[in-house]
PDB file of N, CA, C and O in Angstrom:
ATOM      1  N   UNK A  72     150.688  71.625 115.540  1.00 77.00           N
ATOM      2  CA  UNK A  72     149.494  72.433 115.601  1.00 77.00           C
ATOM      3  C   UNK A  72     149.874  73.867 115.211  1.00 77.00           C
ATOM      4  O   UNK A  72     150.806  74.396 115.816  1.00 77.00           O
ATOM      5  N   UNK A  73     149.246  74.518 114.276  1.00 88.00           N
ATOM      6  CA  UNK A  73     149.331  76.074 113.452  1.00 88.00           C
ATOM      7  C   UNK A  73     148.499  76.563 114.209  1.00 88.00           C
ATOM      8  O   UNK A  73     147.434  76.155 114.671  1.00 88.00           O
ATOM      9  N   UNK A  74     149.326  77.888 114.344  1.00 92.00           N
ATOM     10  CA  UNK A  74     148.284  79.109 114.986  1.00 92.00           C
ATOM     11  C   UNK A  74     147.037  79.116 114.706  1.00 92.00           C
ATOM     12  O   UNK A  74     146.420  79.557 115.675  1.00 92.00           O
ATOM     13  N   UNK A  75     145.845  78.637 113.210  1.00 91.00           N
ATOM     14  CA  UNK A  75     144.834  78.737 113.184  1.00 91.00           C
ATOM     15  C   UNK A  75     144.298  77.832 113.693  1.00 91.00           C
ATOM     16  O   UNK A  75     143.109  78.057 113.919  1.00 91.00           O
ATOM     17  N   UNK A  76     144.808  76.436 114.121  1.00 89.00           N
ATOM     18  CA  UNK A  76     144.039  75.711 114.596  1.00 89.00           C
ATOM     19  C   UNK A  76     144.363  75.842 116.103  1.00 89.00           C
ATOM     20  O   UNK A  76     143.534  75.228 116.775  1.00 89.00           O
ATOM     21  N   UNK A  77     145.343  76.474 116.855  1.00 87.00           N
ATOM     22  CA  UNK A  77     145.624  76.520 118.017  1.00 87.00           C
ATOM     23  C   UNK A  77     143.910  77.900 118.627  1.00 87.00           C
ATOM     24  O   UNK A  77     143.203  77.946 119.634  1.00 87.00           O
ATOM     25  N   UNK A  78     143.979  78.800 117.222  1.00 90.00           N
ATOM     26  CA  UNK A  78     143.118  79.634 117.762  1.00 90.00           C
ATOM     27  C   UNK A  78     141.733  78.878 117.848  1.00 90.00           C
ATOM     28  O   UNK A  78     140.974  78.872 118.818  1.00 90.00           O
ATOM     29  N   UNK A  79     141.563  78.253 116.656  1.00 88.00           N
ATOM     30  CA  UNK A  79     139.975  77.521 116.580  1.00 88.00           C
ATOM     31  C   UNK A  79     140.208  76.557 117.669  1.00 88.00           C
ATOM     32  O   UNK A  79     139.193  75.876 117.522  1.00 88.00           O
ATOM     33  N   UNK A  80     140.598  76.223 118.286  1.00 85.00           N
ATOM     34  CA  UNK A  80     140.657  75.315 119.227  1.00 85.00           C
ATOM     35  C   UNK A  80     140.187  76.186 120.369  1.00 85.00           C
ATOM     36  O   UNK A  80     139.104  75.946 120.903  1.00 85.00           O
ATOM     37  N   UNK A  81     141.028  77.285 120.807  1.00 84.00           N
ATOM     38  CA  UNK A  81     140.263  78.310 121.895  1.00 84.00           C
ATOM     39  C   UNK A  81     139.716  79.172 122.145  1.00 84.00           C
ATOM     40  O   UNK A  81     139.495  79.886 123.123  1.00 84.00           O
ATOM     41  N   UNK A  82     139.292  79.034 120.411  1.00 86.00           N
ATOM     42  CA  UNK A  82     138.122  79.938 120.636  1.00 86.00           C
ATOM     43  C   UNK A  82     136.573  79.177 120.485  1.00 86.00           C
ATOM     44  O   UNK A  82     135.558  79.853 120.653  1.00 86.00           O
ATOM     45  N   UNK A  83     136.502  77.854 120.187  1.00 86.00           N
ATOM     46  CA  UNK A  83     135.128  77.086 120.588  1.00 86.00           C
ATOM     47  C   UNK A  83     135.066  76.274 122.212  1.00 86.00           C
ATOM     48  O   UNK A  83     134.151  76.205 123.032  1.00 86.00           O
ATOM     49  N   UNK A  84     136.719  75.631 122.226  1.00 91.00           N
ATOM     50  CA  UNK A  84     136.641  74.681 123.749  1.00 91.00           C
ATOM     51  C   UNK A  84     137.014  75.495 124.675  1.00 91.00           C
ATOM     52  O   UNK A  84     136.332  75.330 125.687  1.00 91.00           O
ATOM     53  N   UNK A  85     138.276  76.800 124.845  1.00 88.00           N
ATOM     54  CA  UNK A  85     138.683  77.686 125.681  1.00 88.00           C
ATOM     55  C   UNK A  85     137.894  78.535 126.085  1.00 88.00           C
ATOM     56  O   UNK A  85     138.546  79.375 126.704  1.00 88.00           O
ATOM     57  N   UNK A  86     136.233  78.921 126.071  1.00 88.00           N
ATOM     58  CA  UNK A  86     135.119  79.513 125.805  1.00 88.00           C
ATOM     59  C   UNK A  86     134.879  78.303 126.838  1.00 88.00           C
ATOM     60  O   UNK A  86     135.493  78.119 127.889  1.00 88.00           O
ATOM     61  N   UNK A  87     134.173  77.771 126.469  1.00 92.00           N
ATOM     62  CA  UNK A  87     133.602  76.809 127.291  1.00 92.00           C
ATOM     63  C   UNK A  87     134.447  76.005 128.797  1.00 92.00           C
ATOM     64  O   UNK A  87     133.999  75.709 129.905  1.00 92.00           O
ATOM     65  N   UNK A  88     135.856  75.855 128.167  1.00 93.00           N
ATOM     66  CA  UNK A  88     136.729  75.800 129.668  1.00 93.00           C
ATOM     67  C   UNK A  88     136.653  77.091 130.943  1.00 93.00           C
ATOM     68  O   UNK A  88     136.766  77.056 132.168  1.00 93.00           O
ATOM     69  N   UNK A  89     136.533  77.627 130.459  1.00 93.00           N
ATOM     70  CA  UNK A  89     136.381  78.967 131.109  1.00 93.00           C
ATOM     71  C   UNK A  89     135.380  79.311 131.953  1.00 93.00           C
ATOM     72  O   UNK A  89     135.303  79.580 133.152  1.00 93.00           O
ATOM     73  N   UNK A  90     134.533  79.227 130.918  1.00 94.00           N
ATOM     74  CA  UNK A  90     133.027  79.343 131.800  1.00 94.00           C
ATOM     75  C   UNK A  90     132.473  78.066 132.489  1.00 94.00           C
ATOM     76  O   UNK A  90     131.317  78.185 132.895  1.00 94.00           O
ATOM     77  N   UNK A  91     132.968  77.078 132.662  1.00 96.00           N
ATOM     78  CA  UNK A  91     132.833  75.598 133.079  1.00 96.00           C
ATOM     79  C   UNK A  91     133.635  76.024 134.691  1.00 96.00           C
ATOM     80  O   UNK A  91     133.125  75.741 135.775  1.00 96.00           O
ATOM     81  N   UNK A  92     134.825  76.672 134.544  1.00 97.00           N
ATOM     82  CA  UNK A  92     135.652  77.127 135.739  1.00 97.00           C
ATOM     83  C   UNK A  92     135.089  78.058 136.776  1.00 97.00           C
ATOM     84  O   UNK A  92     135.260  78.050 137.995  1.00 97.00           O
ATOM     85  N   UNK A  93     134.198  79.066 135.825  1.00 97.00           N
ATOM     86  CA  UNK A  93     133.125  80.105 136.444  1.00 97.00           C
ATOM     87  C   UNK A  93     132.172  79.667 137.249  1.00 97.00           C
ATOM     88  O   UNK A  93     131.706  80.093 138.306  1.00 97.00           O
ATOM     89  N   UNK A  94     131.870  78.373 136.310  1.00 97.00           N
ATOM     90  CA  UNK A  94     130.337  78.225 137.541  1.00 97.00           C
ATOM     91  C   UNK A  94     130.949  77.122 138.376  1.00 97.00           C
ATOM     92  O   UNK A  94     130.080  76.537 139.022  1.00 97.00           O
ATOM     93  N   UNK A  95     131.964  76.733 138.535  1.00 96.00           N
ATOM     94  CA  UNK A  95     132.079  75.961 138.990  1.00 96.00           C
ATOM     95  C   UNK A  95     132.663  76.796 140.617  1.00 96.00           C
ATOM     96  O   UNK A  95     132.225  76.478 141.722  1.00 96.00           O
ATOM     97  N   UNK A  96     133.508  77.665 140.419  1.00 93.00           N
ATOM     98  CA  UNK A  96     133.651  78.289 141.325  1.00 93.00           C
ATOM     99  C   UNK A  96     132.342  78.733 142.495  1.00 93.00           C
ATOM    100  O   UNK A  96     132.009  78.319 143.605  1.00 93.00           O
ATOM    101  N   UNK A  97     131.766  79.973 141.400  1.00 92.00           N
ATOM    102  CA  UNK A  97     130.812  80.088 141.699  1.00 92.00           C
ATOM    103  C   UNK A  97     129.718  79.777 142.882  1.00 92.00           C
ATOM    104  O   UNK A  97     129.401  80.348 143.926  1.00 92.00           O
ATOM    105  N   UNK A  98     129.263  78.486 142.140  1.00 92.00           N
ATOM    106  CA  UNK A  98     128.574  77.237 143.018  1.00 92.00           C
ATOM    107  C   UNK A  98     129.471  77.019 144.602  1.00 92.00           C
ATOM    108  O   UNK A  98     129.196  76.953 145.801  1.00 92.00           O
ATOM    109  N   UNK A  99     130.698  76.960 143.702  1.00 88.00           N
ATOM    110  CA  UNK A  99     131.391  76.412 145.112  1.00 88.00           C
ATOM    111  C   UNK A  99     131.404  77.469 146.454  1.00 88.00           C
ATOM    112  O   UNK A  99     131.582  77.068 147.605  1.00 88.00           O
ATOM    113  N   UNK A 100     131.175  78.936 146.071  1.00 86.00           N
ATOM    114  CA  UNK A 100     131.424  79.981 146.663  1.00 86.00           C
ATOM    115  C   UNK A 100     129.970  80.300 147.437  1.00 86.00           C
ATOM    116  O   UNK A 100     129.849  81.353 148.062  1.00 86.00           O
ATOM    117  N   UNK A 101     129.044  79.477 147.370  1.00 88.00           N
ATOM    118  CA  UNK A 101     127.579  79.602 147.291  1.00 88.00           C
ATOM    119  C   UNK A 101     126.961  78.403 147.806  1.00 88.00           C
ATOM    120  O   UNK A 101     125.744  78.302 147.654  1.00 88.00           O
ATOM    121  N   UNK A 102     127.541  77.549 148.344  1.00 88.00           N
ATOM    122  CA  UNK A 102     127.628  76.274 149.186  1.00 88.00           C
ATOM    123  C   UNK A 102     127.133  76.920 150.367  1.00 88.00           C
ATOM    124  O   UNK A 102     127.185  78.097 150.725  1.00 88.00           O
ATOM    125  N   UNK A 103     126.464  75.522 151.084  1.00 86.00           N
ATOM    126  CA  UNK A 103     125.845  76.201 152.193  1.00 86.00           C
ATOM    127  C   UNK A 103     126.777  76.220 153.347  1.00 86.00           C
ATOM    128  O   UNK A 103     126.312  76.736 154.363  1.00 86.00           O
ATOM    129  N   UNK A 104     128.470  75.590 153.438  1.00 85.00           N
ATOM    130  CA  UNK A 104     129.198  75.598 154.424  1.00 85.00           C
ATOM    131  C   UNK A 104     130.024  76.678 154.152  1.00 85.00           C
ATOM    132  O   UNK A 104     130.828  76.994 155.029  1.00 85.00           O
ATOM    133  N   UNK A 105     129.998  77.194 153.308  1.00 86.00           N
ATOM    134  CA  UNK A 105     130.996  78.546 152.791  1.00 86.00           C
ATOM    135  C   UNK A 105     131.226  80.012 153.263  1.00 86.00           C
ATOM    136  O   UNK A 105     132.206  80.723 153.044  1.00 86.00           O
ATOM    137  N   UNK A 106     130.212  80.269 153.890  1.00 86.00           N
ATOM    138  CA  UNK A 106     130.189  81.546 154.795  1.00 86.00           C
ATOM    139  C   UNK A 106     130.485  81.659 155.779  1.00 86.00           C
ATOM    140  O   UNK A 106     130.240  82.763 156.266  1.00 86.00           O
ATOM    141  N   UNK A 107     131.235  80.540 156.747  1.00 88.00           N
ATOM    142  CA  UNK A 107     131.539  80.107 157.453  1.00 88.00           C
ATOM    143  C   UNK A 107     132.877  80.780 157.218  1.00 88.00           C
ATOM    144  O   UNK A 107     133.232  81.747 157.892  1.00 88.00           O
ATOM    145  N   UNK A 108     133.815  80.106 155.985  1.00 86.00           N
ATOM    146  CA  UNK A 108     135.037  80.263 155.847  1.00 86.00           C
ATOM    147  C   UNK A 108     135.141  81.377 155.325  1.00 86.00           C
ATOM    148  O   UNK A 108     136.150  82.054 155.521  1.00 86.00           O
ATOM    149  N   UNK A 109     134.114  81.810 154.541  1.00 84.00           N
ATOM    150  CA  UNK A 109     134.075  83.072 153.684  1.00 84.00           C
ATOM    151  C   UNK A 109     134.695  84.480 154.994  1.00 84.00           C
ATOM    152  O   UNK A 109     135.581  85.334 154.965  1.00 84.00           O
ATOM    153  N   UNK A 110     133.671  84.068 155.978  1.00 88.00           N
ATOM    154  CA  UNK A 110     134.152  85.562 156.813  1.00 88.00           C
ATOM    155  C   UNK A 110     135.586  85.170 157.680  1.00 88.00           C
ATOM    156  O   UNK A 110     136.373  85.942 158.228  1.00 88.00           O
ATOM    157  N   UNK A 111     135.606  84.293 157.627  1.00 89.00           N
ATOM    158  CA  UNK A 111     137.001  84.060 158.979  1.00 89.00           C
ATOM    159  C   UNK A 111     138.623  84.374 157.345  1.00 89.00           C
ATOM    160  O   UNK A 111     139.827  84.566 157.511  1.00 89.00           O
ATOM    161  N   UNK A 112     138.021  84.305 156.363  1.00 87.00           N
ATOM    162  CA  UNK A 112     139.255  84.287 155.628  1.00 87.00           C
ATOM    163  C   UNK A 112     138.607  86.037 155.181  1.00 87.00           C
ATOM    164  O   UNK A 112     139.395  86.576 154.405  1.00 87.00           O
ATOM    165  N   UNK A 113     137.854  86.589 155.396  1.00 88.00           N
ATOM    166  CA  UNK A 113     137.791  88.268 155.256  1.00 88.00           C
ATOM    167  C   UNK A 113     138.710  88.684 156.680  1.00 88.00           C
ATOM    168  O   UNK A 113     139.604  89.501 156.458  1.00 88.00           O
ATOM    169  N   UNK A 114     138.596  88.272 157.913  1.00 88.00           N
ATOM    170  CA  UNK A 114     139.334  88.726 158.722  1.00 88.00           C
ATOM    171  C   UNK A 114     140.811  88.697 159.081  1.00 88.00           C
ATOM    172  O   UNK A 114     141.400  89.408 159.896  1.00 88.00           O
ATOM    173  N   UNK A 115     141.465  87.371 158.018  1.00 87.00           N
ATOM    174  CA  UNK A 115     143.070  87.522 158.422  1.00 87.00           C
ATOM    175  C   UNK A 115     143.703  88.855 158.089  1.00 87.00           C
ATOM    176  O   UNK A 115     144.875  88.944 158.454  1.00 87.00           O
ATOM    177  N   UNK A 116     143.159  89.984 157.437  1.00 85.00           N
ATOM    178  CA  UNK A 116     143.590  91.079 157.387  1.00 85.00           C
ATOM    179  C   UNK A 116     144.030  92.101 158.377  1.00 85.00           C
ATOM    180  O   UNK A 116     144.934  92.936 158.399  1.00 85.00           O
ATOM    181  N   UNK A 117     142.863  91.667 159.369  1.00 84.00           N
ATOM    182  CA  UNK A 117     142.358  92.743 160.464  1.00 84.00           C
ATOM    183  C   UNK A 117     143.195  91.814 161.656  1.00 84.00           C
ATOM    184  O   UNK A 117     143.376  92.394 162.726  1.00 84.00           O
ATOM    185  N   UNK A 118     143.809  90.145 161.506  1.00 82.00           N
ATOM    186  CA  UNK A 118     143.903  89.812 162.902  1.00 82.00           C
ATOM    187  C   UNK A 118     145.427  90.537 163.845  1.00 82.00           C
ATOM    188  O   UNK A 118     146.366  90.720 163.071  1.00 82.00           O
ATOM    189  N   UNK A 119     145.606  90.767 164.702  1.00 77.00           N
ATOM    190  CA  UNK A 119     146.548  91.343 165.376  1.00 77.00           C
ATOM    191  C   UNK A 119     147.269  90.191 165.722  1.00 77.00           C
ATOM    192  O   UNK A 119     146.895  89.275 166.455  1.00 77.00           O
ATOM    193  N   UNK A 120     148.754  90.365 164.896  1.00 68.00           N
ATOM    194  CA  UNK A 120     149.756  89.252 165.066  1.00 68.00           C
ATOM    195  C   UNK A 120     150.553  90.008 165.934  1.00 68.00           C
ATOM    196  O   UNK A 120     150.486  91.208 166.197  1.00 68.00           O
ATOM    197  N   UNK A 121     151.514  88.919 166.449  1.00 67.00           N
ATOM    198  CA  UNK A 121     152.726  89.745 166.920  1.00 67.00           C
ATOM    199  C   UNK A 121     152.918  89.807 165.903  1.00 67.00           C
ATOM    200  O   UNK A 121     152.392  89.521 164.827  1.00 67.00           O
ATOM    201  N   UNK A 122     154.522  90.600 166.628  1.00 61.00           N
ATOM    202  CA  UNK A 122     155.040  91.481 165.592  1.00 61.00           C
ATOM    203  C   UNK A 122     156.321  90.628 164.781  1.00 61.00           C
ATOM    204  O   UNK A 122     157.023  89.939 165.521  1.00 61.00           O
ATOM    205  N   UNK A 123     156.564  90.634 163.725  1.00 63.00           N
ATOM    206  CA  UNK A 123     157.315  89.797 162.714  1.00 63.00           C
ATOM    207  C   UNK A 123     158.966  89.724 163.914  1.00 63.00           C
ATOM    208  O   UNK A 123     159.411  90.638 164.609  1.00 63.00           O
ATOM    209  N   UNK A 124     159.449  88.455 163.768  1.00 67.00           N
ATOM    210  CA  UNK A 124     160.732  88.230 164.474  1.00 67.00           C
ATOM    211  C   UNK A 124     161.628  89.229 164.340  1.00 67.00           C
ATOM    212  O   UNK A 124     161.590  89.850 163.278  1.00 67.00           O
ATOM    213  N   UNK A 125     162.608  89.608 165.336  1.00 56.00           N
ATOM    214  CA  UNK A 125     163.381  90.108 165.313  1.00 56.00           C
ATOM    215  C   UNK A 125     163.069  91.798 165.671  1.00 56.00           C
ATOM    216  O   UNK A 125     163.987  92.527 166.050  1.00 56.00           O
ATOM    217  N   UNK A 126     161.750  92.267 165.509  1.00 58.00           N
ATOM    218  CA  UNK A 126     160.943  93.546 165.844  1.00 58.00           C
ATOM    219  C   UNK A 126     159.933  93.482 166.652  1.00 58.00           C
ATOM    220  O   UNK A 126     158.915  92.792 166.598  1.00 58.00           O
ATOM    221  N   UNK A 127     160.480  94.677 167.823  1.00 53.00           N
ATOM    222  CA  UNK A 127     159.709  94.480 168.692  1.00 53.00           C
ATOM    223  C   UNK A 127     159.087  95.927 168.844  1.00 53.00           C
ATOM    224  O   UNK A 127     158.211  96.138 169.683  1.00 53.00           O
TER     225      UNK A 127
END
């Protein structure tokens, strides 16, 4: 496969893989069980761990 056909290849199907990945996310992010996980995975930032081994 030559660079021009490697490009025509992603630039008609790699276009469309892409945006196939988008909505697919998307959708998935927009589910009605998702806000659920959506906020508990915004808070592992904020949760108060101990403190890493060996430091106290």
């Amino acid at each position: 496969m030559d660079y021009n056909a490697f490009r025509h290849f992603a630039d008609s199907w790699g276009l469309l893989y892409l945006l196939a990945i988008f909505v697919f996310v998307v959708l998935f992010m927009f589910r009605p069980g998702a806000k659920k996980h959506a906020q508990m995975a915004a808070q592992i930032p904020l949760k108060d761990d101990r403190s890493p081994q060996g430091e106290e």
